[in-house]
PDB file of C-alpha atoms in Angstrom:
ATOM      1  CA  UNK A   1     149.806  99.728 117.337  1.00  0.00           C
ATOM      2  CA  UNK A   2     149.698 101.363 113.889  1.00  0.00           C
ATOM      3  CA  UNK A   3     150.202  98.026 112.135  1.00  0.00           C
ATOM      4  CA  UNK A   4     147.414  96.335 114.081  1.00  0.00           C
ATOM      5  CA  UNK A   5     145.152  99.289 113.268  1.00  0.00           C
ATOM      6  CA  UNK A   6     145.943  98.877 109.561  1.00  0.00           C
ATOM      7  CA  UNK A   7     145.371  95.126 109.680  1.00  0.00           C
ATOM      8  CA  UNK A   8     141.923  95.731 111.176  1.00  0.00           C
ATOM      9  CA  UNK A   9     140.983  98.711 109.019  1.00  0.00           C
ATOM     10  CA  UNK A  10     142.213  97.426 105.658  1.00  0.00           C
ATOM     11  CA  UNK A  11     139.802  94.443 105.466  1.00  0.00           C
ATOM     12  CA  UNK A  12     136.991  96.658 106.764  1.00  0.00           C
ATOM     13  CA  UNK A  13     137.745  99.251 104.090  1.00  0.00           C
ATOM     14  CA  UNK A  14     137.775  96.582 101.365  1.00  0.00           C
ATOM     15  CA  UNK A  15     134.429  95.237 102.648  1.00  0.00           C
ATOM     16  CA  UNK A  16     132.794  98.680 102.807  1.00  0.00           C
ATOM     17  CA  UNK A  17     134.063  99.650  99.350  1.00  0.00           C
ATOM     18  CA  UNK A  18     132.670  96.405  97.946  1.00  0.00           C
ATOM     19  CA  UNK A  19     129.116  97.149  99.067  1.00  0.00           C
ATOM     20  CA  UNK A  20     128.474 100.144  96.761  1.00  0.00           C
ATOM     21  CA  UNK A  21     129.772  98.277  93.737  1.00  0.00           C
ATOM     22  CA  UNK A  22     127.377  95.406  94.459  1.00  0.00           C
ATOM     23  CA  UNK A  23     124.483  97.853  94.814  1.00  0.00           C
ATOM     24  CA  UNK A  24     125.508  99.630  91.618  1.00  0.00           C
ATOM     25  CA  UNK A  25     125.603  96.393  89.666  1.00  0.00           C
ATOM     26  CA  UNK A  26     122.121  95.392  90.867  1.00  0.00           C
ATOM     27  CA  UNK A  27     120.800  98.835  89.961  1.00  0.00           C
ATOM     28  CA  UNK A  28     122.431  98.571  86.557  1.00  0.00           C
ATOM     29  CA  UNK A  29     120.684  95.246  85.968  1.00  0.00           C
ATOM     30  CA  UNK A  30     117.317  96.937  86.646  1.00  0.00           C
ATOM     31  CA  UNK A  31     118.052  99.910  84.393  1.00  0.00           C
ATOM     32  CA  UNK A  32     117.067  99.266  80.779  1.00  0.00           C
ATOM     33  CA  UNK A  33     119.683  99.789  78.110  1.00  0.00           C
ATOM     34  CA  UNK A  34     118.770 102.883  76.162  1.00  0.00           C
ATOM     35  CA  UNK A  35     119.264 102.616  72.421  1.00  0.00           C
ATOM     36  CA  UNK A  36     117.572 102.229  69.104  1.00  0.00           C
ATOM     37  CA  UNK A  37     114.315 100.310  69.211  1.00  0.00           C
ATOM     38  CA  UNK A  38     114.427  96.809  67.724  1.00  0.00           C
ATOM     39  CA  UNK A  39     110.702  97.149  66.931  1.00  0.00           C
ATOM     40  CA  UNK A  40     110.125  93.423  67.559  1.00  0.00           C
ATOM     41  CA  UNK A  41     107.331  94.092  70.052  1.00  0.00           C
ATOM     42  CA  UNK A  42     106.197  97.092  72.097  1.00  0.00           C
ATOM     43  CA  UNK A  43     108.279 100.266  71.793  1.00  0.00           C
ATOM     44  CA  UNK A  44     107.977 104.008  72.335  1.00  0.00           C
ATOM     45  CA  UNK A  45     108.505 106.829  69.840  1.00  0.00           C
ATOM     46  CA  UNK A  46     108.892 110.370  71.223  1.00  0.00           C
ATOM     47  CA  UNK A  47     108.137 113.153  68.742  1.00  0.00           C
ATOM     48  CA  UNK A  48     110.656 115.850  69.650  1.00  0.00           C
ATOM     49  CA  UNK A  49     109.121 118.237  67.110  1.00  0.00           C
ATOM     50  CA  UNK A  50     105.941 118.226  69.247  1.00  0.00           C
ATOM     51  CA  UNK A  51     107.544 117.815  72.700  1.00  0.00           C
ATOM     52  CA  UNK A  52     108.435 120.776  74.915  1.00  0.00           C
ATOM     53  CA  UNK A  53     109.072 118.724  78.062  1.00  0.00           C
ATOM     54  CA  UNK A  54     112.704 118.126  78.998  1.00  0.00           C
ATOM     55  CA  UNK A  55     111.917 114.674  80.391  1.00  0.00           C
ATOM     56  CA  UNK A  56     109.135 112.103  80.523  1.00  0.00           C
ATOM     57  CA  UNK A  57     108.761 109.655  83.401  1.00  0.00           C
ATOM     58  CA  UNK A  58     107.318 106.258  82.514  1.00  0.00           C
ATOM     59  CA  UNK A  59     105.500 103.598  84.484  1.00  0.00           C
ATOM     60  CA  UNK A  60     104.699 100.273  82.833  1.00  0.00           C
ATOM     61  CA  UNK A  61     102.742  97.086  83.470  1.00  0.00           C
ATOM     62  CA  UNK A  62     100.057  94.879  82.006  1.00  0.00           C
ATOM     63  CA  UNK A  63      97.416  96.785  83.989  1.00  0.00           C
ATOM     64  CA  UNK A  64      97.311  99.823  86.284  1.00  0.00           C
ATOM     65  CA  UNK A  65      97.352  97.684  89.426  1.00  0.00           C
ATOM     66  CA  UNK A  66     100.675  95.977  88.582  1.00  0.00           C
ATOM     67  CA  UNK A  67     102.500  98.992  87.159  1.00  0.00           C
ATOM     68  CA  UNK A  68     106.087  99.737  88.109  1.00  0.00           C
ATOM     69  CA  UNK A  69     108.446 102.636  87.567  1.00  0.00           C
ATOM     70  CA  UNK A  70     110.299 102.007  84.359  1.00  0.00           C
ATOM     71  CA  UNK A  71     112.519 104.867  83.243  1.00  0.00           C
ATOM     72  CA  UNK A  72     112.803 108.547  82.498  1.00  0.00           C
ATOM     73  CA  UNK A  73     113.378 109.776  78.958  1.00  0.00           C
ATOM     74  CA  UNK A  74     115.439 112.974  78.613  1.00  0.00           C
ATOM     75  CA  UNK A  75     115.599 115.270  75.608  1.00  0.00           C
ATOM     76  CA  UNK A  76     119.172 114.121  74.881  1.00  0.00           C
ATOM     77  CA  UNK A  77     118.144 110.398  74.778  1.00  0.00           C
ATOM     78  CA  UNK A  78     117.269 108.417  71.629  1.00  0.00           C
ATOM     79  CA  UNK A  79     113.665 109.075  70.570  1.00  0.00           C
ATOM     80  CA  UNK A  80     112.790 105.418  69.900  1.00  0.00           C
ATOM     81  CA  UNK A  81     113.287 102.692  72.504  1.00  0.00           C
ATOM     82  CA  UNK A  82     111.927  99.266  73.404  1.00  0.00           C
ATOM     83  CA  UNK A  83     109.991  98.496  76.545  1.00  0.00           C
ATOM     84  CA  UNK A  84     111.681  96.086  79.016  1.00  0.00           C
ATOM     85  CA  UNK A  85     112.012  92.489  77.772  1.00  0.00           C
ATOM     86  CA  UNK A  86     109.358  91.130  80.129  1.00  0.00           C
ATOM     87  CA  UNK A  87     106.760  93.397  78.468  1.00  0.00           C
ATOM     88  CA  UNK A  88     108.055  93.237  74.889  1.00  0.00           C
ATOM     89  CA  UNK A  89     105.461  90.723  73.597  1.00  0.00           C
ATOM     90  CA  UNK A  90     102.584  90.942  76.123  1.00  0.00           C
ATOM     91  CA  UNK A  91      99.116  91.138  74.569  1.00  0.00           C
ATOM     92  CA  UNK A  92      97.988  94.048  76.771  1.00  0.00           C
ATOM     93  CA  UNK A  93     100.226  96.939  77.895  1.00  0.00           C
ATOM     94  CA  UNK A  94      99.683  99.726  80.432  1.00  0.00           C
ATOM     95  CA  UNK A  95     101.827 102.867  80.099  1.00  0.00           C
ATOM     96  CA  UNK A  96     101.723 106.027  82.182  1.00  0.00           C
ATOM     97  CA  UNK A  97     103.718 108.993  80.882  1.00  0.00           C
ATOM     98  CA  UNK A  98     104.345 112.123  82.964  1.00  0.00           C
ATOM     99  CA  UNK A  99     105.768 115.260  81.337  1.00  0.00           C
ATOM    100  CA  UNK A 100     108.388 117.267  83.214  1.00  0.00           C
ATOM    101  CA  UNK A 101     108.187 120.049  84.015  1.00  0.00           C
ATOM    102  CA  UNK A 102     104.428 120.025  84.413  1.00  0.00           C
ATOM    103  CA  UNK A 103     102.802 122.381  81.935  1.00  0.00           C
ATOM    104  CA  UNK A 104     105.243 121.500  79.138  1.00  0.00           C
ATOM    105  CA  UNK A 105     103.828 119.240  76.436  1.00  0.00           C
ATOM    106  CA  UNK A 106     105.018 115.687  75.786  1.00  0.00           C
ATOM    107  CA  UNK A 107     103.971 113.966  72.558  1.00  0.00           C
ATOM    108  CA  UNK A 108     104.762 110.301  72.030  1.00  0.00           C
ATOM    109  CA  UNK A 109     103.414 107.104  70.540  1.00  0.00           C
ATOM    110  CA  UNK A 110     103.035 103.640  71.953  1.00  0.00           C
ATOM    111  CA  UNK A 111     104.009 101.340  69.114  1.00  0.00           C
ATOM    112  CA  UNK A 112     103.722  97.620  68.471  1.00  0.00           C
ATOM    113  CA  UNK A 113     106.079  96.185  65.866  1.00  0.00           C
ATOM    114  CA  UNK A 114     105.260  98.086  62.643  1.00  0.00           C
ATOM    115  CA  UNK A 115     102.255 100.210  63.673  1.00  0.00           C
ATOM    116  CA  UNK A 116     101.203 102.962  66.031  1.00  0.00           C
ATOM    117  CA  UNK A 117      98.840 101.814  68.771  1.00  0.00           C
ATOM    118  CA  UNK A 118      98.132 105.056  70.668  1.00  0.00           C
ATOM    119  CA  UNK A 119      99.515 108.572  70.778  1.00  0.00           C
ATOM    120  CA  UNK A 120      99.868 110.429  74.060  1.00  0.00           C
ATOM    121  CA  UNK A 121      99.667 114.221  74.031  1.00  0.00           C
ATOM    122  CA  UNK A 122      99.910 115.614  77.565  1.00  0.00           C
ATOM    123  CA  UNK A 123     101.303 118.487  79.602  1.00  0.00           C
ATOM    124  CA  UNK A 124     100.845 116.571  82.846  1.00  0.00           C
ATOM    125  CA  UNK A 125     100.224 112.827  83.077  1.00  0.00           C
ATOM    126  CA  UNK A 126      98.415 110.378  80.818  1.00  0.00           C
ATOM    127  CA  UNK A 127      97.824 106.652  81.132  1.00  0.00           C
ATOM    128  CA  UNK A 128      96.819 104.157  78.469  1.00  0.00           C
ATOM    129  CA  UNK A 129      95.773 100.488  78.479  1.00  0.00           C
ATOM    130  CA  UNK A 130      96.293  99.137  74.972  1.00  0.00           C
ATOM    131  CA  UNK A 131      96.201  95.885  73.000  1.00  0.00           C
ATOM    132  CA  UNK A 132      98.618  94.907  70.236  1.00  0.00           C
ATOM    133  CA  UNK A 133      95.832  95.168  67.655  1.00  0.00           C
ATOM    134  CA  UNK A 134      94.765  98.743  68.555  1.00  0.00           C
ATOM    135  CA  UNK A 135      95.687 101.396  66.005  1.00  0.00           C
ATOM    136  CA  UNK A 136      96.216 105.164  65.943  1.00  0.00           C
ATOM    137  CA  UNK A 137      96.893 106.832  62.594  1.00  0.00           C
ATOM    138  CA  UNK A 138      98.525 109.838  64.293  1.00  0.00           C
ATOM    139  CA  UNK A 139     101.525 107.614  65.076  1.00  0.00           C
ATOM    140  CA  UNK A 140     102.312 106.442  61.537  1.00  0.00           C
TER     141      UNK A 140
END
């Protein structure tokens, strides 16, 4: 009886343990790699000297209506990072940044290649629709 129980339970256990690893790998594929910005398209620069927030949640798209949750930046993360590959070279970019906790200031710049496009200075949430050719001197 014990052996038949093991023969039934062992494959079931292997199957059940395999499910989380598959889910984890699909989640990992959706999570952007955090590192130094390549600066070959759109990227973000967080100014830690002007940021009190401990994290910033980002949504991204080409317009407000097609935005998606992107990532959260934390104060221990690199301060410059690329947007996801599918948005790296788009002509028009939508970004929403939400400072956490609310009431603490977040200060960052939306960048395109070698120039600042728009700075965001918020203690709540701020959204921007920008073109590659827009410019904001506060970011340079």
